[in-house]
PDB file of C-alpha atoms in Angstrom:
ATOM      1  CA  MET A   1      -0.116   0.128  -0.144  1.00 60.00           C
ATOM      2  CA  ASP A   2       1.302   3.470  -1.006  1.00 69.00           C
ATOM      3  CA  ARG A   3       1.893   5.547   2.254  1.00 77.00           C
ATOM      4  CA  THR A   4       2.944   8.778   0.432  1.00 90.00           C
ATOM      5  CA  ILE A   5      -0.251  10.403   1.803  1.00 91.00           C
ATOM      6  CA  LEU A   6       1.523  10.518   5.090  1.00 93.00           C
ATOM      7  CA  LYS A   7       4.372  12.631   3.739  1.00 94.00           C
ATOM      8  CA  GLU A   8       1.721  14.748   1.885  1.00 96.00           C
ATOM      9  CA  TYR A   9       0.020  15.137   5.195  1.00 96.00           C
ATOM     10  CA  HIS A  10       3.410  16.276   6.722  1.00 95.00           C
ATOM     11  CA  THR A  11       4.089  18.915   4.188  1.00 97.00           C
ATOM     12  CA  VAL A  12       0.496  20.346   4.139  1.00 98.00           C
ATOM     13  CA  THR A  13       0.103  20.576   7.887  1.00 98.00           C
ATOM     14  CA  SER A  14       3.632  22.266   8.208  1.00 98.00           C
ATOM     15  CA  THR A  15       2.580  24.807   5.478  1.00 98.00           C
ATOM     16  CA  LEU A  16      -0.627  25.363   7.733  1.00 98.00           C
ATOM     17  CA  ILE A  17       1.288  26.011  10.753  1.00 98.00           C
ATOM     18  CA  GLU A  18       3.857  28.356   8.803  1.00 98.00           C
ATOM     19  CA  LEU A  19       0.803  30.405   7.307  1.00 98.00           C
ATOM     20  CA  LEU A  20      -0.603  31.026  10.778  1.00 98.00           C
ATOM     21  CA  SER A  21       2.526  31.618  12.293  1.00 98.00           C
ATOM     22  CA  SER A  22       3.311  34.428   9.975  1.00 96.00           C
ATOM     23  CA  LEU A  23       0.533  36.483  11.202  1.00 96.00           C
ATOM     24  CA  THR A  24       0.320  38.554  14.451  1.00 95.00           C
ATOM     25  CA  ASN A  25      -2.559  37.857  16.809  1.00 95.00           C
ATOM     26  CA  GLU A  26      -4.177  40.999  15.528  1.00 95.00           C
ATOM     27  CA  GLN A  27      -3.872  39.963  11.954  1.00 95.00           C
ATOM     28  CA  LEU A  28      -5.089  36.515  12.757  1.00 96.00           C
ATOM     29  CA  ASN A  29      -8.549  38.178  13.733  1.00 97.00           C
ATOM     30  CA  ILE A  30      -8.804  40.551  10.855  1.00 95.00           C
ATOM     31  CA  LYS A  31     -11.884  39.785   8.777  1.00 91.00           C
ATOM     32  CA  PRO A  32     -10.796  40.147   5.158  1.00 88.00           C
ATOM     33  CA  ALA A  33     -14.322  40.509   3.613  1.00 84.00           C
ATOM     34  CA  LYS A  34     -17.792  40.651   4.577  1.00 85.00           C
ATOM     35  CA  ASN A  35     -19.165  36.896   5.279  1.00 85.00           C
ATOM     36  CA  SER A  36     -15.738  35.623   5.287  1.00 90.00           C
ATOM     37  CA  TRP A  37     -13.771  33.808   7.885  1.00 95.00           C
ATOM     38  CA  THR A  38     -10.687  35.327   9.621  1.00 96.00           C
ATOM     39  CA  ALA A  39      -7.418  33.350   9.510  1.00 97.00           C
ATOM     40  CA  GLY A  40      -7.957  32.652  13.090  1.00 98.00           C
ATOM     41  CA  GLN A  41     -11.414  31.183  12.221  1.00 98.00           C
ATOM     42  CA  VAL A  42      -9.966  29.067   9.388  1.00 98.00           C
ATOM     43  CA  GLY A  43      -7.495  27.622  11.877  1.00 98.00           C
ATOM     44  CA  ASN A  44     -10.129  27.096  14.583  1.00 98.00           C
ATOM     45  CA  HIS A  45     -12.294  25.227  11.975  1.00 97.00           C
ATOM     46  CA  LEU A  46      -9.253  22.864  10.995  1.00 98.00           C
ATOM     47  CA  ASP A  47      -8.390  22.654  14.714  1.00 97.00           C
ATOM     48  CA  LYS A  48     -12.126  21.279  15.396  1.00 97.00           C
ATOM     49  CA  SER A  49     -12.100  18.947  12.388  1.00 96.00           C
ATOM     50  CA  TYR A  50      -8.892  17.299  13.413  1.00 96.00           C
ATOM     51  CA  ASP A  51     -10.770  15.989  16.405  1.00 94.00           C
ATOM     52  CA  VAL A  52     -12.116  13.193  13.978  1.00 92.00           C
ATOM     53  CA  SER A  53      -8.590  11.958  13.645  1.00 93.00           C
ATOM     54  CA  LYS A  54      -9.270   9.884  17.084  1.00 93.00           C
ATOM     55  CA  ILE A  55     -11.365   7.513  15.130  1.00 94.00           C
ATOM     56  CA  LEU A  56      -8.054   5.956  13.584  1.00 95.00           C
ATOM     57  CA  LEU A  57      -7.699   4.147  17.099  1.00 94.00           C
ATOM     58  CA  GLY A  58     -11.494   3.182  17.124  1.00 95.00           C
ATOM     59  CA  GLU A  59     -13.176   0.102  15.854  1.00 97.00           C
ATOM     60  CA  VAL A  60     -12.018  -1.107  12.359  1.00 97.00           C
ATOM     61  CA  LYS A  61     -12.644  -3.792  10.150  1.00 97.00           C
ATOM     62  CA  ASP A  62     -10.892  -5.408   7.122  1.00 97.00           C
ATOM     63  CA  THR A  63     -11.452  -3.587   3.906  1.00 97.00           C
ATOM     64  CA  GLN A  64     -12.878  -5.270   0.783  1.00 95.00           C
ATOM     65  CA  ARG A  65     -11.725  -2.601  -1.745  1.00 96.00           C
ATOM     66  CA  PRO A  66      -8.601  -0.648  -2.575  1.00 95.00           C
ATOM     67  CA  PRO A  67      -7.681   1.368   0.725  1.00 96.00           C
ATOM     68  CA  ASP A  68      -7.195   4.656  -1.278  1.00 95.00           C
ATOM     69  CA  GLN A  69     -10.132   3.986  -3.558  1.00 95.00           C
ATOM     70  CA  LYS A  70     -12.087   7.186  -2.382  1.00 96.00           C
ATOM     71  CA  LEU A  71      -9.067   9.523  -2.491  1.00 95.00           C
ATOM     72  CA  THR A  72      -9.601  10.635  -6.065  1.00 94.00           C
ATOM     73  CA  GLU A  73     -13.013  11.696  -5.432  1.00 94.00           C
ATOM     74  CA  ILE A  74     -12.141  13.406  -2.368  1.00 93.00           C
ATOM     75  CA  ARG A  75      -9.374  15.360  -3.855  1.00 94.00           C
ATOM     76  CA  ALA A  76     -11.479  16.412  -7.063  1.00 94.00           C
ATOM     77  CA  LEU A  77     -14.240  17.911  -4.837  1.00 92.00           C
ATOM     78  CA  PHE A  78     -11.872  19.701  -2.064  1.00 93.00           C
ATOM     79  CA  LEU A  79      -9.276  20.889  -4.395  1.00 94.00           C
ATOM     80  CA  ASN A  80     -11.993  22.593  -6.697  1.00 94.00           C
ATOM     81  CA  PHE A  81     -11.605  26.083  -5.331  1.00 92.00           C
ATOM     82  CA  ASP A  82     -14.387  27.459  -7.700  1.00 92.00           C
ATOM     83  CA  ILE A  83     -17.013  25.813  -5.397  1.00 91.00           C
ATOM     84  CA  LYS A  84     -17.917  27.073  -1.808  1.00 89.00           C
ATOM     85  CA  MET A  85     -18.945  24.592   0.809  1.00 90.00           C
ATOM     86  CA  ASP A  86     -20.884  24.940   3.833  1.00 89.00           C
ATOM     87  CA  SER A  87     -19.145  23.601   7.167  1.00 90.00           C
ATOM     88  CA  PRO A  88     -20.888  21.018   9.313  1.00 89.00           C
ATOM     89  CA  LYS A  89     -22.015  22.808  12.422  1.00 92.00           C
ATOM     90  CA  ALA A  90     -19.859  20.914  14.703  1.00 91.00           C
ATOM     91  CA  ILE A  91     -16.743  22.356  13.152  1.00 94.00           C
ATOM     92  CA  VAL A  92     -17.974  25.813  12.321  1.00 94.00           C
ATOM     93  CA  PRO A  93     -15.551  28.181  14.051  1.00 96.00           C
ATOM     94  CA  THR A  94     -16.116  30.345  16.970  1.00 95.00           C
ATOM     95  CA  ASN A  95     -16.762  34.031  16.612  1.00 94.00           C
ATOM     96  CA  ASP A  96     -14.858  34.911  19.527  1.00 96.00           C
ATOM     97  CA  PRO A  97     -11.303  36.427  18.901  1.00 96.00           C
ATOM     98  CA  ILE A  98      -8.742  33.491  18.409  1.00 97.00           C
ATOM     99  CA  ASN A  99      -5.413  33.473  20.537  1.00 98.00           C
ATOM    100  CA  LYS A 100      -2.569  32.433  18.187  1.00 98.00           C
ATOM    101  CA  LYS A 101      -0.474  30.677  20.831  1.00 98.00           C
ATOM    102  CA  ARG A 102      -3.260  28.539  21.840  1.00 98.00           C
ATOM    103  CA  LEU A 103      -4.428  27.732  18.237  1.00 98.00           C
ATOM    104  CA  LEU A 104      -0.888  26.760  17.215  1.00 98.00           C
ATOM    105  CA  THR A 105      -0.369  24.690  20.249  1.00 98.00           C
ATOM    106  CA  SER A 106      -3.705  22.674  19.833  1.00 98.00           C
ATOM    107  CA  LEU A 107      -3.068  22.266  16.082  1.00 98.00           C
ATOM    108  CA  LYS A 108       0.705  21.031  16.577  1.00 98.00           C
ATOM    109  CA  GLU A 109      -0.599  18.483  19.115  1.00 98.00           C
ATOM    110  CA  LYS A 110      -3.214  17.134  16.839  1.00 97.00           C
ATOM    111  CA  ILE A 111      -0.916  16.946  13.998  1.00 97.00           C
ATOM    112  CA  GLN A 112       1.811  15.266  15.855  1.00 97.00           C
ATOM    113  CA  TRP A 113      -0.746  12.761  17.219  1.00 96.00           C
ATOM    114  CA  VAL A 114      -1.736  11.562  13.745  1.00 96.00           C
ATOM    115  CA  ASN A 115       1.998  11.573  12.592  1.00 93.00           C
ATOM    116  CA  THR A 116       3.080   9.632  15.622  1.00 93.00           C
ATOM    117  CA  ASN A 117       0.119   7.242  15.677  1.00 92.00           C
ATOM    118  CA  SER A 118      -0.116   6.507  11.746  1.00 91.00           C
ATOM    119  CA  LYS A 119       3.272   5.157  11.505  1.00 88.00           C
ATOM    120  CA  ASN A 120       2.669   1.767  12.745  1.00 88.00           C
ATOM    121  CA  MET A 121      -0.843   1.201  12.085  1.00 93.00           C
ATOM    122  CA  ASP A 122      -2.452  -0.857   9.429  1.00 96.00           C
ATOM    123  CA  LEU A 123      -3.954   2.083   7.187  1.00 96.00           C
ATOM    124  CA  SER A 124      -5.833  -0.326   5.105  1.00 96.00           C
ATOM    125  CA  LYS A 125      -8.404  -0.962   7.715  1.00 97.00           C
ATOM    126  CA  THR A 126     -11.911   0.699   7.480  1.00 97.00           C
ATOM    127  CA  CYS A 127     -12.985   3.045  10.216  1.00 97.00           C
ATOM    128  CA  LEU A 128     -16.351   2.175  11.697  1.00 96.00           C
ATOM    129  CA  ASP A 129     -16.939   4.866  14.340  1.00 96.00           C
ATOM    130  CA  PHE A 130     -17.686   7.676  12.112  1.00 92.00           C
ATOM    131  CA  GLU A 131     -18.524   8.271   8.412  1.00 90.00           C
ATOM    132  CA  ILE A 132     -19.466  11.278   6.270  1.00 87.00           C
ATOM    133  CA  PRO A 133     -22.897  10.541   4.844  1.00 85.00           C
ATOM    134  CA  GLU A 134     -22.060  11.192   1.133  1.00 86.00           C
ATOM    135  CA  TYR A 135     -18.982   8.928   1.218  1.00 90.00           C
ATOM    136  CA  GLY A 136     -19.603   6.043   3.722  1.00 93.00           C
ATOM    137  CA  PRO A 137     -16.866   4.673   5.687  1.00 96.00           C
ATOM    138  CA  PHE A 138     -13.284   5.789   4.980  1.00 97.00           C
ATOM    139  CA  THR A 139     -10.194   3.764   5.692  1.00 97.00           C
ATOM    140  CA  ARG A 140      -7.468   4.927   7.904  1.00 97.00           C
ATOM    141  CA  LEU A 141      -5.716   6.084   4.631  1.00 96.00           C
ATOM    142  CA  GLU A 142      -8.568   7.768   3.381  1.00 96.00           C
ATOM    143  CA  TRP A 143      -9.042   9.780   6.680  1.00 96.00           C
ATOM    144  CA  ILE A 144      -5.638  10.815   6.740  1.00 96.00           C
ATOM    145  CA  GLY A 145      -5.982  11.810   2.981  1.00 96.00           C
ATOM    146  CA  PHE A 146      -9.267  13.604   3.801  1.00 95.00           C
ATOM    147  CA  ASN A 147      -7.706  15.721   6.337  1.00 96.00           C
ATOM    148  CA  THR A 148      -4.731  16.406   4.048  1.00 97.00           C
ATOM    149  CA  VAL A 149      -6.974  17.774   1.012  1.00 96.00           C
ATOM    150  CA  HIS A 150      -9.179  19.667   3.600  1.00 96.00           C
ATOM    151  CA  THR A 151      -6.056  21.164   4.888  1.00 98.00           C
ATOM    152  CA  GLN A 152      -4.835  22.135   1.466  1.00 98.00           C
ATOM    153  CA  ARG A 153      -8.261  23.789   0.551  1.00 97.00           C
ATOM    154  CA  HIS A 154      -8.079  25.958   3.752  1.00 97.00           C
ATOM    155  CA  ASN A 155      -4.099  26.742   3.124  1.00 98.00           C
ATOM    156  CA  HIS A 156      -5.437  28.168  -0.146  1.00 97.00           C
ATOM    157  CA  GLN A 157      -8.018  29.968   1.600  1.00 95.00           C
ATOM    158  CA  LEU A 158      -5.277  31.516   4.069  1.00 97.00           C
ATOM    159  CA  GLN A 159      -3.176  32.398   1.463  1.00 96.00           C
ATOM    160  CA  GLN A 160      -5.986  34.560  -0.065  1.00 94.00           C
ATOM    161  CA  ILE A 161      -6.619  36.109   3.378  1.00 95.00           C
ATOM    162  CA  ILE A 162      -3.156  36.811   4.259  1.00 95.00           C
ATOM    163  CA  LYS A 163      -2.641  38.457   0.731  1.00 92.00           C
ATOM    164  CA  ASN A 164      -5.644  40.669   1.499  1.00 89.00           C
ATOM    165  CA  ILE A 165      -4.461  41.407   4.964  1.00 86.00           C
ATOM    166  CA  LYS A 166      -1.043  42.469   4.009  1.00 79.00           C
ATOM    167  CA  ASN A 167      -2.176  44.639   1.016  1.00 78.00           C
ATOM    168  CA  ASP A 168      -4.514  46.523   3.317  1.00 68.00           C
ATOM    169  CA  THR A 169      -1.889  47.228   6.023  1.00 57.00           C
TER     170      THR A 169
END
């Protein structure tokens, strides 16, 4: 099984940390446009979404299909920056100001948890504790891939936010 998604996850999450680290606490909380999220809210959204990674250690079963079968479809959807998506309520970011240090600490801990725990686990197993209704159950590999492309999508968003913030200041 191809485990290159783990390297991609590491690269994408490192970029996320770099993007958020490049901002001051004040910049993190600047709304770049009406009805858009701040950079801090994007980070908060990702931080909440990373909580699902705990299912990697949950109940699993053997997979009867290629363990990366759903990654192509996930990539095609999430990396299409022309479409706007609505976030599930559980991971909608707070409207309160975001503290940069707390956000970065939480993100780094969750990212490191995935990096550490995924190294020695069988990524081909299907996770049974949670699924996205449109896709059905994901393998461990697909969950890491989902988090990777979800983060890529928001890294793109962060780059646009940062560009707007730096042009306005």
